[in-house]
mmCIF file of C-alpha atoms in Angstrom:
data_model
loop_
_atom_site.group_PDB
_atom_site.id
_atom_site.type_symbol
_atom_site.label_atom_id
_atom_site.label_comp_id
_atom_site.label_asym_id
_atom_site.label_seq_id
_atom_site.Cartn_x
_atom_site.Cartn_y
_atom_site.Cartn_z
ATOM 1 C CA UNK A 1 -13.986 -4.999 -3.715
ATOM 2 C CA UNK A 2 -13.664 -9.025 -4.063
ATOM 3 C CA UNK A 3 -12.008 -10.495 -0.409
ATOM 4 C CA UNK A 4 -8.957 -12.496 -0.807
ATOM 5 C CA UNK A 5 -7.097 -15.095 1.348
ATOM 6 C CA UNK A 6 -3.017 -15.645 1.680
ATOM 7 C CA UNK A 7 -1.500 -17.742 3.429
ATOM 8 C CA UNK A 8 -0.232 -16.193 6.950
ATOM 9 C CA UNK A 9 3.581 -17.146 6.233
ATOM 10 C CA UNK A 10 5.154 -18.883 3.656
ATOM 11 C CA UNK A 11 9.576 -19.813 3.462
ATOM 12 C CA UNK A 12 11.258 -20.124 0.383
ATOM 13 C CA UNK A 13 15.100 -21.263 -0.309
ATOM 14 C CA UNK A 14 17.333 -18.753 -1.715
ATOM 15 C CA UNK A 15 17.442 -19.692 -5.419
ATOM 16 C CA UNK A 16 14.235 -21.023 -5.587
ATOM 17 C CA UNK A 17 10.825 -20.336 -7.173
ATOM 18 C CA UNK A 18 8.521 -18.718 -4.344
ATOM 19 C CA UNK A 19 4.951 -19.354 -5.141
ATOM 20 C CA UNK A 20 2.426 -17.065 -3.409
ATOM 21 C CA UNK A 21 -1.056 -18.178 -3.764
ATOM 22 C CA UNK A 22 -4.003 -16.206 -3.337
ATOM 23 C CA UNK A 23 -8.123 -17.410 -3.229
ATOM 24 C CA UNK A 24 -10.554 -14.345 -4.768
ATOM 25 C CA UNK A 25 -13.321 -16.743 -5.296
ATOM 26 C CA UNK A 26 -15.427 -13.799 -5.191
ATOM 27 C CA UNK A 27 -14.340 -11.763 -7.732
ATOM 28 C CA UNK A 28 -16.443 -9.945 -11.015
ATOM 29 C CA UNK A 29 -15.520 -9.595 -14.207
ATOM 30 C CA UNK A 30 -13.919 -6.141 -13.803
ATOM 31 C CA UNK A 31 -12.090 -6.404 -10.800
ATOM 32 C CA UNK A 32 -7.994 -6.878 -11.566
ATOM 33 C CA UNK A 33 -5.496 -8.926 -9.263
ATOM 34 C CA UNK A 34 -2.664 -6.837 -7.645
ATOM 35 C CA UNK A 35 0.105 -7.696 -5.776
ATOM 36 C CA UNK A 36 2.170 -5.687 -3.872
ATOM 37 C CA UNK A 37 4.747 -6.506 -1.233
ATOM 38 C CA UNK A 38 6.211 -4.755 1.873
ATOM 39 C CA UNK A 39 9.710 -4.496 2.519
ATOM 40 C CA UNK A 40 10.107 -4.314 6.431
ATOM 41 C CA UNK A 41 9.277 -0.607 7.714
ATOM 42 C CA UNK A 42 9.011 0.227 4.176
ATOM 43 C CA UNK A 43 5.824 1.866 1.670
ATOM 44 C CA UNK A 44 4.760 -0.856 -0.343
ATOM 45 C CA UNK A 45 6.097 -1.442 -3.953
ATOM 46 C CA UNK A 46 4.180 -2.641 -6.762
ATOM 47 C CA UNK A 47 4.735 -5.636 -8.028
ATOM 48 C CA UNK A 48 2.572 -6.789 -11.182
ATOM 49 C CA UNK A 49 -0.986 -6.955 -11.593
ATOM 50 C CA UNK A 50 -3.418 -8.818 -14.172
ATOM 51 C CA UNK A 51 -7.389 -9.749 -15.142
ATOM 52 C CA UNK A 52 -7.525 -12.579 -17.304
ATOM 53 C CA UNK A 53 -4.030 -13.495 -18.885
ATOM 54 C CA UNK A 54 -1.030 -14.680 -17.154
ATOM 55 C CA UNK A 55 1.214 -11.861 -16.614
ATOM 56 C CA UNK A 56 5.132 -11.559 -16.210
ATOM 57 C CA UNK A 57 7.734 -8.747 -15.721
ATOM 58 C CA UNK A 58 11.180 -8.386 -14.575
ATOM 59 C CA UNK A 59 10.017 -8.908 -11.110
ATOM 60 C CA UNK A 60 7.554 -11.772 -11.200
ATOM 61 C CA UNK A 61 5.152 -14.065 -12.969
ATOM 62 C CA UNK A 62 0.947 -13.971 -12.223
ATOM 63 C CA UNK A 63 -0.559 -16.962 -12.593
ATOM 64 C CA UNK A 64 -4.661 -16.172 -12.915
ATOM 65 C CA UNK A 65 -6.992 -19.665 -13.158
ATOM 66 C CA UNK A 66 -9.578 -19.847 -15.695
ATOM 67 C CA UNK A 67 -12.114 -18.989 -13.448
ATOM 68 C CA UNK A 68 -10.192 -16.209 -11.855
ATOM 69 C CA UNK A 69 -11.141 -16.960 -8.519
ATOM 70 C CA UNK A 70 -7.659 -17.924 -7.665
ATOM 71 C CA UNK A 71 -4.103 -16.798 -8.507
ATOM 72 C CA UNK A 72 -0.479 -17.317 -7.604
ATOM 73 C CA UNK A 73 2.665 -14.909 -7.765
ATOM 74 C CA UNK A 74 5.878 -16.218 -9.043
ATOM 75 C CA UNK A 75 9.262 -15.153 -7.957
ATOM 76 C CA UNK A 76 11.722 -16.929 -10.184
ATOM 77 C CA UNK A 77 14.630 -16.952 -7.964
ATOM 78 C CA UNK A 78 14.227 -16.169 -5.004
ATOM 79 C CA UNK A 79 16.585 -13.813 -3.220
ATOM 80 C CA UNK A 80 17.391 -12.890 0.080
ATOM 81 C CA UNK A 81 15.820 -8.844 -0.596
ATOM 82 C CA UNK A 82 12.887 -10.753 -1.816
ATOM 83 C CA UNK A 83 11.954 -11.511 2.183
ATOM 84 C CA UNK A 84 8.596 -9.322 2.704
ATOM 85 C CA UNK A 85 4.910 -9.071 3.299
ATOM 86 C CA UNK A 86 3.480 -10.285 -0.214
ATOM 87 C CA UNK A 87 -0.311 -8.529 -0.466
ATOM 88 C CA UNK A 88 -3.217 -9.642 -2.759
ATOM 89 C CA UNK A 89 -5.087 -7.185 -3.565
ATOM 90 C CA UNK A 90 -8.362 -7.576 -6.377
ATOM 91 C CA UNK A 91 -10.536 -3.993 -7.143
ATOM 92 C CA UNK A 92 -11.883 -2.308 -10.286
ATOM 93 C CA UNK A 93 -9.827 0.416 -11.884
ATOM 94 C CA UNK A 94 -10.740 3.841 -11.297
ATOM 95 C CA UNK A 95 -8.969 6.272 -12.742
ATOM 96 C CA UNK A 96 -7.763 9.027 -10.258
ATOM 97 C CA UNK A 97 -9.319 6.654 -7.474
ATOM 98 C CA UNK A 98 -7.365 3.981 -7.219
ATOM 99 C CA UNK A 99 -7.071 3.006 -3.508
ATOM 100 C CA UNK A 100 -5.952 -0.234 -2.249
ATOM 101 C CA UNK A 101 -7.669 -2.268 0.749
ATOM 102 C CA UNK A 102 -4.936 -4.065 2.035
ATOM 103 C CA UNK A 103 -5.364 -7.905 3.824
ATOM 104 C CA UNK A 104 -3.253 -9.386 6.115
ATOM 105 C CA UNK A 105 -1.108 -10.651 3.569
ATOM 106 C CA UNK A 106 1.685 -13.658 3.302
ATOM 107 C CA UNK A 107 5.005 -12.908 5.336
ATOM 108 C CA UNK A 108 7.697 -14.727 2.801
ATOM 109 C CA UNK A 109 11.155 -15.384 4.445
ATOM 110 C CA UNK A 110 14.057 -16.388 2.554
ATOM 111 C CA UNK A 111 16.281 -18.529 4.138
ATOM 112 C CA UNK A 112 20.094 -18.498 3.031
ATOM 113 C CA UNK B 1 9.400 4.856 -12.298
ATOM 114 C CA UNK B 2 7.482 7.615 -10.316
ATOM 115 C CA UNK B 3 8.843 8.782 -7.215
ATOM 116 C CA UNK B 4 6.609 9.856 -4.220
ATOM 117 C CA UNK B 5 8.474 11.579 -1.281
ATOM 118 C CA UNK B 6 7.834 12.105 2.581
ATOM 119 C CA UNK B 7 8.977 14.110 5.105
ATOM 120 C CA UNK B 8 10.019 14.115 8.229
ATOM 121 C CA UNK B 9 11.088 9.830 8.114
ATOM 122 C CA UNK B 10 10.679 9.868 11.602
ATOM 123 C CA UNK B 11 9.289 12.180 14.272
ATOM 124 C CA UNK B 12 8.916 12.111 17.927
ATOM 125 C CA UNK B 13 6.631 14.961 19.811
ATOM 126 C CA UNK B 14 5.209 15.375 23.073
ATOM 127 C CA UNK B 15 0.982 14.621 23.864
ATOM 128 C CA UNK B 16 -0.891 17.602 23.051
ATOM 129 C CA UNK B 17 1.255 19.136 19.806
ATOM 130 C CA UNK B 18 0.765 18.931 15.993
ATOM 131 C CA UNK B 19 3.079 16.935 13.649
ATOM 132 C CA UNK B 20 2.518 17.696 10.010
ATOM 133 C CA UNK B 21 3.512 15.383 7.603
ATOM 134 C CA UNK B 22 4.567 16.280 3.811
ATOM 135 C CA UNK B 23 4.002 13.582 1.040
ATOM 136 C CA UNK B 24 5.091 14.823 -2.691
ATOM 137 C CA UNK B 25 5.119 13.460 -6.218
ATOM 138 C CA UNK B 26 8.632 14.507 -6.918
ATOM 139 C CA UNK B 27 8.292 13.615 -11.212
ATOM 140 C CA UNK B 28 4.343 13.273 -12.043
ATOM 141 C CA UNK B 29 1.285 15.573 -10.716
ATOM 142 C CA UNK B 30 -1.076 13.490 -8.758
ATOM 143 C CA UNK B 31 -4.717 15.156 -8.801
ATOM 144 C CA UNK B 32 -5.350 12.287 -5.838
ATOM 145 C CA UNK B 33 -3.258 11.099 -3.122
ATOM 146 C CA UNK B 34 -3.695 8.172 -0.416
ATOM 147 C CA UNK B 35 -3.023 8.230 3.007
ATOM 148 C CA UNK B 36 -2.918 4.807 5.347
ATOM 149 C CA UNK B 37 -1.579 4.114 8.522
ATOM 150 C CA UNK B 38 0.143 0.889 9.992
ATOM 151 C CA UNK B 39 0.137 -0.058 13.272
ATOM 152 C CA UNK B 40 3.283 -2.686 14.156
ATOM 153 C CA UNK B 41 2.229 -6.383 12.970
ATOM 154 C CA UNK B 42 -0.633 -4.806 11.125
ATOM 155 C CA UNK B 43 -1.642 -4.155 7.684
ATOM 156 C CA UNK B 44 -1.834 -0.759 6.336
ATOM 157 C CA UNK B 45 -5.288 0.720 6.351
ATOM 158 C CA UNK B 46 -6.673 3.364 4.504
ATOM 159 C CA UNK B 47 -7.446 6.916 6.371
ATOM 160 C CA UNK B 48 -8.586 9.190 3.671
ATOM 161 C CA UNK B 49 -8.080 9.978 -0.165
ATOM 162 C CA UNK B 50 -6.588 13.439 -0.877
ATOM 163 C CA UNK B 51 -8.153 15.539 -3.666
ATOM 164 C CA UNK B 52 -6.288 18.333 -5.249
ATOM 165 C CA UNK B 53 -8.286 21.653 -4.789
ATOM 166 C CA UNK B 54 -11.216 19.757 -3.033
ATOM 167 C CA UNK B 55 -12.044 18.556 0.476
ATOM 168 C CA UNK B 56 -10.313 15.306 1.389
ATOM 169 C CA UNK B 57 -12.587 12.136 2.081
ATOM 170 C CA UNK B 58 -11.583 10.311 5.133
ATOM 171 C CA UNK B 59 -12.677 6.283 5.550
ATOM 172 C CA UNK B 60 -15.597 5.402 8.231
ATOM 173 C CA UNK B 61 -13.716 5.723 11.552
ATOM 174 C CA UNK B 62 -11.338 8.113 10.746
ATOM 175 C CA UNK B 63 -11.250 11.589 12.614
ATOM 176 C CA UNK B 64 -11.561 14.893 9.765
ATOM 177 C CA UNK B 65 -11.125 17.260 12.752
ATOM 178 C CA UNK B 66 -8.076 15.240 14.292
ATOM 179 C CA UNK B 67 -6.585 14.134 11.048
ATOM 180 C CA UNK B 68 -6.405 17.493 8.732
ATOM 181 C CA UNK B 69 -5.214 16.483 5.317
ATOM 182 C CA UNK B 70 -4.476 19.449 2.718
ATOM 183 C CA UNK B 71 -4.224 18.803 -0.955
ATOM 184 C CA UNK B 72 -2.627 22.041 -2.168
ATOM 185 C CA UNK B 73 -0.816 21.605 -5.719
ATOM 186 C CA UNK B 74 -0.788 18.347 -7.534
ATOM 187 C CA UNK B 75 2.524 17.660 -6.095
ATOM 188 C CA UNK B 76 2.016 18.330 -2.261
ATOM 189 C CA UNK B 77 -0.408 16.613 0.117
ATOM 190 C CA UNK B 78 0.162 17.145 3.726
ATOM 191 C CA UNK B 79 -1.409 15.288 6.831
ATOM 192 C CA UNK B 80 -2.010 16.989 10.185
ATOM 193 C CA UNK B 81 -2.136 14.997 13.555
ATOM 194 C CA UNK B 82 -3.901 17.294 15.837
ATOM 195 C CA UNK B 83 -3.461 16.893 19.725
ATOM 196 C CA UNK B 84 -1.538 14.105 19.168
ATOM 197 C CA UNK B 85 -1.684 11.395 21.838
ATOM 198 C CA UNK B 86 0.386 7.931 22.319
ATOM 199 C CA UNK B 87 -2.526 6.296 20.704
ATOM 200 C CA UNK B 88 -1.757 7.959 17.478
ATOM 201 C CA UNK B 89 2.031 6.729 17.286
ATOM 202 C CA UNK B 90 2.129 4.410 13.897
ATOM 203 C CA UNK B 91 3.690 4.077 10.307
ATOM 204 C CA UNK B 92 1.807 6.740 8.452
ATOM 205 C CA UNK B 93 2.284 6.092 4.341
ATOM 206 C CA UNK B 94 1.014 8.031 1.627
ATOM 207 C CA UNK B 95 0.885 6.915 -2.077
ATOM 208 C CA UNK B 96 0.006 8.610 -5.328
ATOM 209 C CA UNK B 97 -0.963 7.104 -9.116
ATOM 210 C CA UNK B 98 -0.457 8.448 -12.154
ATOM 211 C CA UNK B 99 -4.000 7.369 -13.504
ATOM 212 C CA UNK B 100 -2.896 3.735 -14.368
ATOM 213 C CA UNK B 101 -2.922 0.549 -12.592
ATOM 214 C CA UNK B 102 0.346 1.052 -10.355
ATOM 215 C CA UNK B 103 -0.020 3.189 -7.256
ATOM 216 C CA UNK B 104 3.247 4.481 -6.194
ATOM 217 C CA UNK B 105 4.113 4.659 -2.309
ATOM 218 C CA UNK B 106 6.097 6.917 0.217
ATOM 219 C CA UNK B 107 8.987 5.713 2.267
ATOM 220 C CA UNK B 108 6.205 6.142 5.124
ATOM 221 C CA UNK B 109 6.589 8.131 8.213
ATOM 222 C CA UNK B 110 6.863 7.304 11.692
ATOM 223 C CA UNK B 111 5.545 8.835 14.520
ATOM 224 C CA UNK B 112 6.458 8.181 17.840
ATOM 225 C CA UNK B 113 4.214 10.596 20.572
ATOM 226 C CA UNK B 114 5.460 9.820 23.828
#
């Protein structure tokens, strides 16, 4: 599975768009971009995932670059329950196998 | 969306016992569950993967004969901590997918072994 790199910490305004970048300047053509975040002494939630297209739900936006070695998350409007560990994760799709290798992650705070 | 259980939350035992923790699919059948542990300030990292009818397969570093895991139904793994010692206190998580992308996480469990 492709390595990625986040940002330790990152603050956003309440209100505000969060952006959460990501680097997976390693990544293959099959490998998908998750992102998951950790509520504090919480499991982790899914968020949205994507391979080539940009990607948007009811929760956030994925932004993927052309050459797919980067990517950004996209919080619209940022909310105080949106304060969390924000994980990257890239890895191929296996059905029945899917485990996640989790990084170090972004720590988002959102400040009233 | 899917719903993945555990149980006990929270559990504090002496050095030397057994905690067994329950993880459980409550609306979907999971032929393969996840378990990770998280120390405090770290990321979660993967233990084993649970396999319904089959031997579990545990990640380089990980114990078999300390950490028992037992995949019994498609809605019920449980994890063993054997001779548990202070060492082993964490944030112990399980998840579950139905096959798709989205993998689908416990509340997690803590264990405290004083």
């Amino acid at each position: 599975d492709a390595k990625t790199t986040q940002p330790t910490s990152m603050d956003c305004a309440e209100g505000r768009a969060a952006n959460l970048p990501c680097n997976h300047s390693t990544i293959s053509g099959n490998e998908y971009v998750y992102w998951y975040r950790q509520i504090h002494s919480q499991g982790p939630q899914y968020i949205i995932h994507g391979l080539k297209n940009n990607e948007t739900n009811e929760m956030a936006s994925l932004i993927i670059t052309e050459d797919r070695k980067s990517s950004t998350l996209i919080l619209p409007h940022a909310t105080l329950r949106d304060t969390a560990v924000y994980y990257c994760i890239v890895r191929v799709l296996i059905s029945g196998a899917n485990n996640l290798f989790f990084g170090t992650g972004t720590r988002l705070t959102v400040i009233p | 969306g899917a719903v993945v259980s555990q149980h006990p939350s929270r559990v504090i035992c002496k050095s030397g016992t057994s905690v067994k923790i329950e993880c459980r699919s409550l609306d979907f059948q999971a032929t393969t569950m996840f378990w990770y542990r998280q120390f405090p300030k770290q990321s979660l990292m993967l233990m084993a993967t649970s396999n319904e009818g089959s031997k579990a397969t545990y990640e380089q570093g990980v114990e078999k004969d300390k950490f028992l895991i037992n995949h019994a139904s498609l809605t019920l793994s449980t994890l063993t901590v054997t001779s548990a010692h202070p060492e082993d206190s964490s944030f112990y998580i399980c998840s579950a997918g139905t096959g798709g992308h989205e993998q689908f996480f416990g509340p997690g469990t803590r264990l405290t072994v004083l």
